Every structure is written in C-alpha cells, then in structure tokens.
C-alpha cells in the first residue's frame, strides 16, 4: 500500500509540473498573439489599399482592352500547362492542436482535385511540419523554406513566391494557389485558399474613386508592377496571418492541456486520499485484531 501511495504522489507531482509548463506556454502564446494580431491588422490595411488601387488600374486598362493580353489577369480558360503550383504555409513547431494537420489535409484535397482534372501539382512549402509530413510520405517538394513562418520577412517572402511567378509567366504552370490557416479571432482559425495567379477577385472601379490616373500607353506597365506587388504582399500577409493563427491555436491547445492537467491532478488526489484512508483503516483493523488476540 505504501508503494502505491508513493507512486500516486509521483504522478500528482508530474502532472502539476506539466500544468505549470502548459500554463506558461499559454501565457507566452497569448503575448505573441497580441503582437502578431497587431502586425496582421496593419498589413491588412496596406493589402486592402493595394487591392483597391489595382482594381482601379485594372478597370481603366479594361477600357482599352489591354487587360486581355496581360498574363497576370489571363483567363484561366486559356490554360495550356498541365502543372499547377500550390504554395502552403504551416508552422515550424507543433503543440497547436489541428493547426498544421488541417492545412496539410486541405492541400491533399487540392492535389486529389487537380489530379481528377489531369493537372499535376508542384508543392512549394513553408514550415517544418509540412516539410516533414511530405518527406515522410515520399511526396515530392519543389521548394521549401524553414523559419520563415515563425518570423515573416517581406524580402524572403517575395523571393519565395517570385520563383513560382517566374514559372507562371514563362508558361511552365497555369495557376498559382496559396493555402494557409488564417486568423479569424482569438479562439478560432479559418482555412484560406487563394488563387494568386491569374488574379481574379479584384474589385472593379468604384464610383467614388479618388485615384487620379488617366489611361495611357504605360498603363500595362503600371498594372504589371502593381500586380507583382499584390502577389508579393499576398505571400507576406499569408505568413503574418498564419503566425497569428498559430499562436491562437497554440494558446487554445495549452489552455485545454492546462485544464486537463488540473482535472487529472484532482482525480489523482482523490485516488491518493482514498488509498491513504484504506491504509489507515487497514492499520487500525490490524491493531484492534492484535489487542483482541492478547486478551
């Protein structure tokens, strides 16, 4: 009985130490989430402005039909390449619930979907967890980066996506798709699948436009520059958005782990007290039995 009590005490101590660790990790993730969320908010303002200006320039170019031959906006119906580039973002670390695996599942779904259309998918991966998964399953990765999802950098993000853009503009691929698990709010994330090229979902010119640009022979060049900036910033924003979602998911996972550790500690404490009472009762019975035998 004594050994049993000792084992339970060790278990309780171990669980309480684990609870301290998960509580500390939750606090760290909460702090990092606030910073990442603020970064995402600032980035979104800039991204919305790029989309607004790009939409206006596109509308102006449409008046002269120059948009029809622009590779950034080419109709997907004119696809000639059998290859599609899928860019994905996951975390470098785990302990964040289903954050990474949900992104991987979505990419696997897209691969299967394009396979039915006789299109071959090329993977460009950011994040250690996804890289490890695809390597373990012997799925070819065309390009990979570790460390960028944990510390988003605009220059590195641009270099990463511009490799895919170059292949698209040269006709090697017919489409570029970006997949990441994005930040929705403090307690939830949402899967985001965006077709980067050809660009589709850009708002048209609004009635209250304040952009003072008149159509001219350089409009296509301006459009290309803005389109490239839009593509680069889309990649960067996905990294920032994914980082905020990662910290949100990890905060939730650590909160759940902390609560579970607390419940387990309570359960073990009850078991310890019960075993201790049984030991005391057994000792009292043995003492009474000894006294009775001496009479």
mmCIF file with all atom_site columns, N, CA and C in Angstrom, residues 153-189:
data_model
loop_
_atom_site.group_PDB
_atom_site.id
_atom_site.type_symbol
_atom_site.label_atom_id
_atom_site.label_alt_id
_atom_site.label_comp_id
_atom_site.label_asym_id
_atom_site.label_entity_id
_atom_site.label_seq_id
_atom_site.pdbx_PDB_ins_code
_atom_site.Cartn_x
_atom_site.Cartn_y
_atom_site.Cartn_z
_atom_site.occupancy
_atom_site.B_iso_or_equiv
_atom_site.pdbx_formal_charge
_atom_site.auth_seq_id
_atom_site.auth_comp_id
_atom_site.auth_asym_id
_atom_site.auth_atom_id
_atom_site.pdbx_PDB_model_num
ATOM 1   N N  . UNK A 1 153 ? 9.217   37.688 -43.190 1.00 0.00 ? 153 UNK A N  1
ATOM 2   C CA . UNK A 1 153 ? 10.094  38.715 -43.734 1.00 0.00 ? 153 UNK A CA 1
ATOM 3   C C  . UNK A 1 153 ? 9.654   38.992 -45.176 1.00 0.00 ? 153 UNK A C  1
ATOM 4   N N  . UNK A 1 154 ? 9.399   40.262 -45.471 1.00 0.00 ? 154 UNK A N  1
ATOM 5   C CA . UNK A 1 154 ? 8.855   40.612 -46.795 1.00 0.00 ? 154 UNK A CA 1
ATOM 6   C C  . UNK A 1 154 ? 9.810   40.232 -47.924 1.00 0.00 ? 154 UNK A C  1
ATOM 7   N N  . UNK A 1 155 ? 11.096  40.498 -47.751 1.00 0.00 ? 155 UNK A N  1
ATOM 8   C CA . UNK A 1 155 ? 12.066  40.209 -48.806 1.00 0.00 ? 155 UNK A CA 1
ATOM 9   C C  . UNK A 1 155 ? 12.136  38.716 -49.096 1.00 0.00 ? 155 UNK A C  1
ATOM 10  N N  . UNK A 1 156 ? 12.211  37.912 -48.039 1.00 0.00 ? 156 UNK A N  1
ATOM 11  C CA . UNK A 1 156 ? 12.284  36.458 -48.217 1.00 0.00 ? 156 UNK A CA 1
ATOM 12  C C  . UNK A 1 156 ? 10.979  35.904 -48.790 1.00 0.00 ? 156 UNK A C  1
ATOM 13  N N  . UNK A 1 157 ? 9.858   36.477 -48.367 1.00 0.00 ? 157 UNK A N  1
ATOM 14  C CA . UNK A 1 157 ? 8.559   36.047 -48.900 1.00 0.00 ? 157 UNK A CA 1
ATOM 15  C C  . UNK A 1 157 ? 8.480   36.344 -50.393 1.00 0.00 ? 157 UNK A C  1
ATOM 16  N N  . UNK A 1 158 ? 8.982   37.515 -50.800 1.00 0.00 ? 158 UNK A N  1
ATOM 17  C CA . UNK A 1 158 ? 8.972   37.905 -52.217 1.00 0.00 ? 158 UNK A CA 1
ATOM 18  C C  . UNK A 1 158 ? 9.841   36.967 -53.044 1.00 0.00 ? 158 UNK A C  1
ATOM 19  N N  . UNK A 1 159 ? 11.022  36.654 -52.516 1.00 0.00 ? 159 UNK A N  1
ATOM 20  C CA . UNK A 1 159 ? 11.923  35.743 -53.230 1.00 0.00 ? 159 UNK A CA 1
ATOM 21  C C  . UNK A 1 159 ? 11.286  34.370 -53.400 1.00 0.00 ? 159 UNK A C  1
ATOM 22  N N  . UNK A 1 160 ? 10.592  33.918 -52.376 1.00 0.00 ? 160 UNK A N  1
ATOM 23  C CA . UNK A 1 160 ? 9.965   32.592 -52.420 1.00 0.00 ? 160 UNK A CA 1
ATOM 24  C C  . UNK A 1 160 ? 8.866   32.532 -53.486 1.00 0.00 ? 160 UNK A C  1
ATOM 25  N N  . UNK A 1 161 ? 7.963   33.512 -53.476 1.00 0.00 ? 161 UNK A N  1
ATOM 26  C CA . UNK A 1 161 ? 6.832   33.453 -54.400 1.00 0.00 ? 161 UNK A CA 1
ATOM 27  C C  . UNK A 1 161 ? 7.221   33.860 -55.820 1.00 0.00 ? 161 UNK A C  1
ATOM 28  N N  . UNK A 1 162 ? 8.249   34.687 -55.974 1.00 0.00 ? 162 UNK A N  1
ATOM 29  C CA . UNK A 1 162 ? 8.645   35.127 -57.311 1.00 0.00 ? 162 UNK A CA 1
ATOM 30  C C  . UNK A 1 162 ? 9.203   33.985 -58.161 1.00 0.00 ? 162 UNK A C  1
ATOM 31  N N  . UNK A 1 163 ? 9.704   32.938 -57.499 1.00 0.00 ? 163 UNK A N  1
ATOM 32  C CA . UNK A 1 163 ? 10.139  31.748 -58.248 1.00 0.00 ? 163 UNK A CA 1
ATOM 33  C C  . UNK A 1 163 ? 8.935   31.116 -58.942 1.00 0.00 ? 163 UNK A C  1
ATOM 34  N N  . UNK A 1 164 ? 7.819   31.063 -58.225 1.00 0.00 ? 164 UNK A N  1
ATOM 35  C CA . UNK A 1 164 ? 6.591   30.500 -58.796 1.00 0.00 ? 164 UNK A CA 1
ATOM 36  C C  . UNK A 1 164 ? 6.019   31.430 -59.858 1.00 0.00 ? 164 UNK A C  1
ATOM 37  N N  . UNK A 1 165 ? 6.102   32.741 -59.616 1.00 0.00 ? 165 UNK A N  1
ATOM 38  C CA . UNK A 1 165 ? 5.584   33.728 -60.575 1.00 0.00 ? 165 UNK A CA 1
ATOM 39  C C  . UNK A 1 165 ? 6.359   33.645 -61.883 1.00 0.00 ? 165 UNK A C  1
ATOM 40  N N  . UNK A 1 166 ? 7.676   33.490 -61.783 1.00 0.00 ? 166 UNK A N  1
ATOM 41  C CA . UNK A 1 166 ? 8.511   33.387 -62.984 1.00 0.00 ? 166 UNK A CA 1
ATOM 42  C C  . UNK A 1 166 ? 8.098   32.195 -63.842 1.00 0.00 ? 166 UNK A C  1
ATOM 43  N N  . UNK A 1 167 ? 7.862   31.057 -63.198 1.00 0.00 ? 167 UNK A N  1
ATOM 44  C CA . UNK A 1 167 ? 7.420   29.863 -63.943 1.00 0.00 ? 167 UNK A CA 1
ATOM 45  C C  . UNK A 1 167 ? 6.053   30.093 -64.578 1.00 0.00 ? 167 UNK A C  1
ATOM 46  N N  . UNK A 1 168 ? 5.180   30.785 -63.859 1.00 0.00 ? 168 UNK A N  1
ATOM 47  C CA . UNK A 1 168 ? 3.838   31.068 -64.391 1.00 0.00 ? 168 UNK A CA 1
ATOM 48  C C  . UNK A 1 168 ? 3.919   31.971 -65.626 1.00 0.00 ? 168 UNK A C  1
ATOM 49  N N  . UNK A 1 169 ? 4.702   33.031 -65.531 1.00 0.00 ? 169 UNK A N  1
ATOM 50  C CA . UNK A 1 169 ? 4.820   33.972 -66.647 1.00 0.00 ? 169 UNK A CA 1
ATOM 51  C C  . UNK A 1 169 ? 5.512   33.336 -67.856 1.00 0.00 ? 169 UNK A C  1
ATOM 52  N N  . UNK A 1 170 ? 6.355   32.327 -67.595 1.00 0.00 ? 170 UNK A N  1
ATOM 53  C CA . UNK A 1 170 ? 7.037   31.633 -68.691 1.00 0.00 ? 170 UNK A CA 1
ATOM 54  C C  . UNK A 1 170 ? 6.220   30.480 -69.254 1.00 0.00 ? 170 UNK A C  1
ATOM 55  N N  . UNK A 1 171 ? 5.008   30.299 -68.724 1.00 0.00 ? 171 UNK A N  1
ATOM 56  C CA . UNK A 1 171 ? 4.124   29.258 -69.241 1.00 0.00 ? 171 UNK A CA 1
ATOM 57  C C  . UNK A 1 171 ? 4.374   27.872 -68.700 1.00 0.00 ? 171 UNK A C  1
ATOM 58  N N  . UNK A 1 172 ? 5.244   27.752 -67.689 1.00 0.00 ? 172 UNK A N  1
ATOM 59  C CA . UNK A 1 172 ? 5.533   26.438 -67.109 1.00 0.00 ? 172 UNK A CA 1
ATOM 60  C C  . UNK A 1 172 ? 4.328   25.933 -66.317 1.00 0.00 ? 172 UNK A C  1
ATOM 61  N N  . UNK A 1 173 ? 3.671   26.849 -65.607 1.00 0.00 ? 173 UNK A N  1
ATOM 62  C CA . UNK A 1 173 ? 2.477   26.496 -64.844 1.00 0.00 ? 173 UNK A CA 1
ATOM 63  C C  . UNK A 1 173 ? 1.285   27.329 -65.322 1.00 0.00 ? 173 UNK A C  1
ATOM 64  N N  . UNK A 1 174 ? 0.092   26.855 -65.030 1.00 0.00 ? 174 UNK A N  1
ATOM 65  C CA . UNK A 1 174 ? -1.120  27.560 -65.455 1.00 0.00 ? 174 UNK A CA 1
ATOM 66  C C  . UNK A 1 174 ? -1.815  28.277 -64.297 1.00 0.00 ? 174 UNK A C  1
ATOM 67  N N  . UNK A 1 175 ? -1.360  28.008 -63.091 1.00 0.00 ? 175 UNK A N  1
ATOM 68  C CA . UNK A 1 175 ? -2.063  28.575 -61.940 1.00 0.00 ? 175 UNK A CA 1
ATOM 69  C C  . UNK A 1 175 ? -1.159  28.529 -60.707 1.00 0.00 ? 175 UNK A C  1
ATOM 70  N N  . UNK A 1 176 ? -1.331  29.511 -59.821 1.00 0.00 ? 176 UNK A N  1
ATOM 71  C CA . UNK A 1 176 ? -0.640  29.514 -58.532 1.00 0.00 ? 176 UNK A CA 1
ATOM 72  C C  . UNK A 1 176 ? -1.694  29.648 -57.436 1.00 0.00 ? 176 UNK A C  1
ATOM 73  N N  . UNK A 1 177 ? -1.678  28.701 -56.497 1.00 0.00 ? 177 UNK A N  1
ATOM 74  C CA . UNK A 1 177 ? -2.641  28.695 -55.397 1.00 0.00 ? 177 UNK A CA 1
ATOM 75  C C  . UNK A 1 177 ? -1.892  28.779 -54.074 1.00 0.00 ? 177 UNK A C  1
ATOM 76  N N  . UNK A 1 178 ? -2.377  29.611 -53.188 1.00 0.00 ? 178 UNK A N  1
ATOM 77  C CA . UNK A 1 178 ? -1.768  29.790 -51.865 1.00 0.00 ? 178 UNK A CA 1
ATOM 78  C C  . UNK A 1 178 ? -2.718  29.269 -50.788 1.00 0.00 ? 178 UNK A C  1
ATOM 79  N N  . UNK A 1 179 ? -2.203  28.394 -49.939 1.00 0.00 ? 179 UNK A N  1
ATOM 80  C CA . UNK A 1 179 ? -3.020  27.786 -48.878 1.00 0.00 ? 179 UNK A CA 1
ATOM 81  C C  . UNK A 1 179 ? -2.382  28.054 -47.517 1.00 0.00 ? 179 UNK A C  1
ATOM 82  N N  . UNK A 1 180 ? -3.187  28.582 -46.593 1.00 0.00 ? 180 UNK A N  1
ATOM 83  C CA . UNK A 1 180 ? -2.694  28.747 -45.227 1.00 0.00 ? 180 UNK A CA 1
ATOM 84  C C  . UNK A 1 180 ? -3.877  28.781 -44.262 1.00 0.00 ? 180 UNK A C  1
ATOM 85  N N  . UNK A 1 181 ? -3.592  28.473 -43.007 1.00 0.00 ? 181 UNK A N  1
ATOM 86  C CA . UNK A 1 181 ? -4.605  28.517 -41.952 1.00 0.00 ? 181 UNK A CA 1
ATOM 87  C C  . UNK A 1 181 ? -4.551  29.913 -41.346 1.00 0.00 ? 181 UNK A C  1
ATOM 88  N N  . UNK A 1 182 ? -5.593  30.702 -41.561 1.00 0.00 ? 182 UNK A N  1
ATOM 89  C CA . UNK A 1 182 ? -5.564  32.105 -41.167 1.00 0.00 ? 182 UNK A CA 1
ATOM 90  C C  . UNK A 1 182 ? -6.245  32.400 -39.846 1.00 0.00 ? 182 UNK A C  1
ATOM 91  N N  . UNK A 1 183 ? -5.983  33.600 -39.359 1.00 0.00 ? 183 UNK A N  1
ATOM 92  C CA . UNK A 1 183 ? -6.527  34.060 -38.076 1.00 0.00 ? 183 UNK A CA 1
ATOM 93  C C  . UNK A 1 183 ? -7.932  34.626 -38.290 1.00 0.00 ? 183 UNK A C  1
ATOM 94  N N  . UNK A 1 184 ? -8.891  34.096 -37.511 1.00 0.00 ? 184 UNK A N  1
ATOM 95  C CA . UNK A 1 184 ? -10.269 34.590 -37.581 1.00 0.00 ? 184 UNK A CA 1
ATOM 96  C C  . UNK A 1 184 ? -10.569 35.454 -36.366 1.00 0.00 ? 184 UNK A C  1
ATOM 97  N N  . UNK A 1 185 ? -10.330 34.908 -35.191 1.00 0.00 ? 185 UNK A N  1
ATOM 98  C CA . UNK A 1 185 ? -10.434 35.665 -33.947 1.00 0.00 ? 185 UNK A CA 1
ATOM 99  C C  . UNK A 1 185 ? -9.594  34.962 -32.888 1.00 0.00 ? 185 UNK A C  1
ATOM 100 N N  . UNK A 1 186 ? -9.694  35.403 -31.655 1.00 0.00 ? 186 UNK A N  1
ATOM 101 C CA . UNK A 1 186 ? -8.835  34.876 -30.593 1.00 0.00 ? 186 UNK A CA 1
ATOM 102 C C  . UNK A 1 186 ? -9.036  33.389 -30.329 1.00 0.00 ? 186 UNK A C  1
ATOM 103 N N  . UNK A 1 187 ? -10.184 32.858 -30.707 1.00 0.00 ? 187 UNK A N  1
ATOM 104 C CA . UNK A 1 187 ? -10.466 31.458 -30.375 1.00 0.00 ? 187 UNK A CA 1
ATOM 105 C C  . UNK A 1 187 ? -10.688 30.564 -31.592 1.00 0.00 ? 187 UNK A C  1
ATOM 106 N N  . UNK A 1 188 ? -10.526 31.096 -32.796 1.00 0.00 ? 188 UNK A N  1
ATOM 107 C CA . UNK A 1 188 ? -10.754 30.246 -33.968 1.00 0.00 ? 188 UNK A CA 1
ATOM 108 C C  . UNK A 1 188 ? -9.889  30.668 -35.151 1.00 0.00 ? 188 UNK A C  1
ATOM 109 N N  . UNK A 1 189 ? -9.660  29.710 -36.038 1.00 0.00 ? 189 UNK A N  1
ATOM 110 C CA . UNK A 1 189 ? -8.896  29.945 -37.250 1.00 0.00 ? 189 UNK A CA 1
ATOM 111 C C  . UNK A 1 189 ? -9.749  29.519 -38.450 1.00 0.00 ? 189 UNK A C  1
#
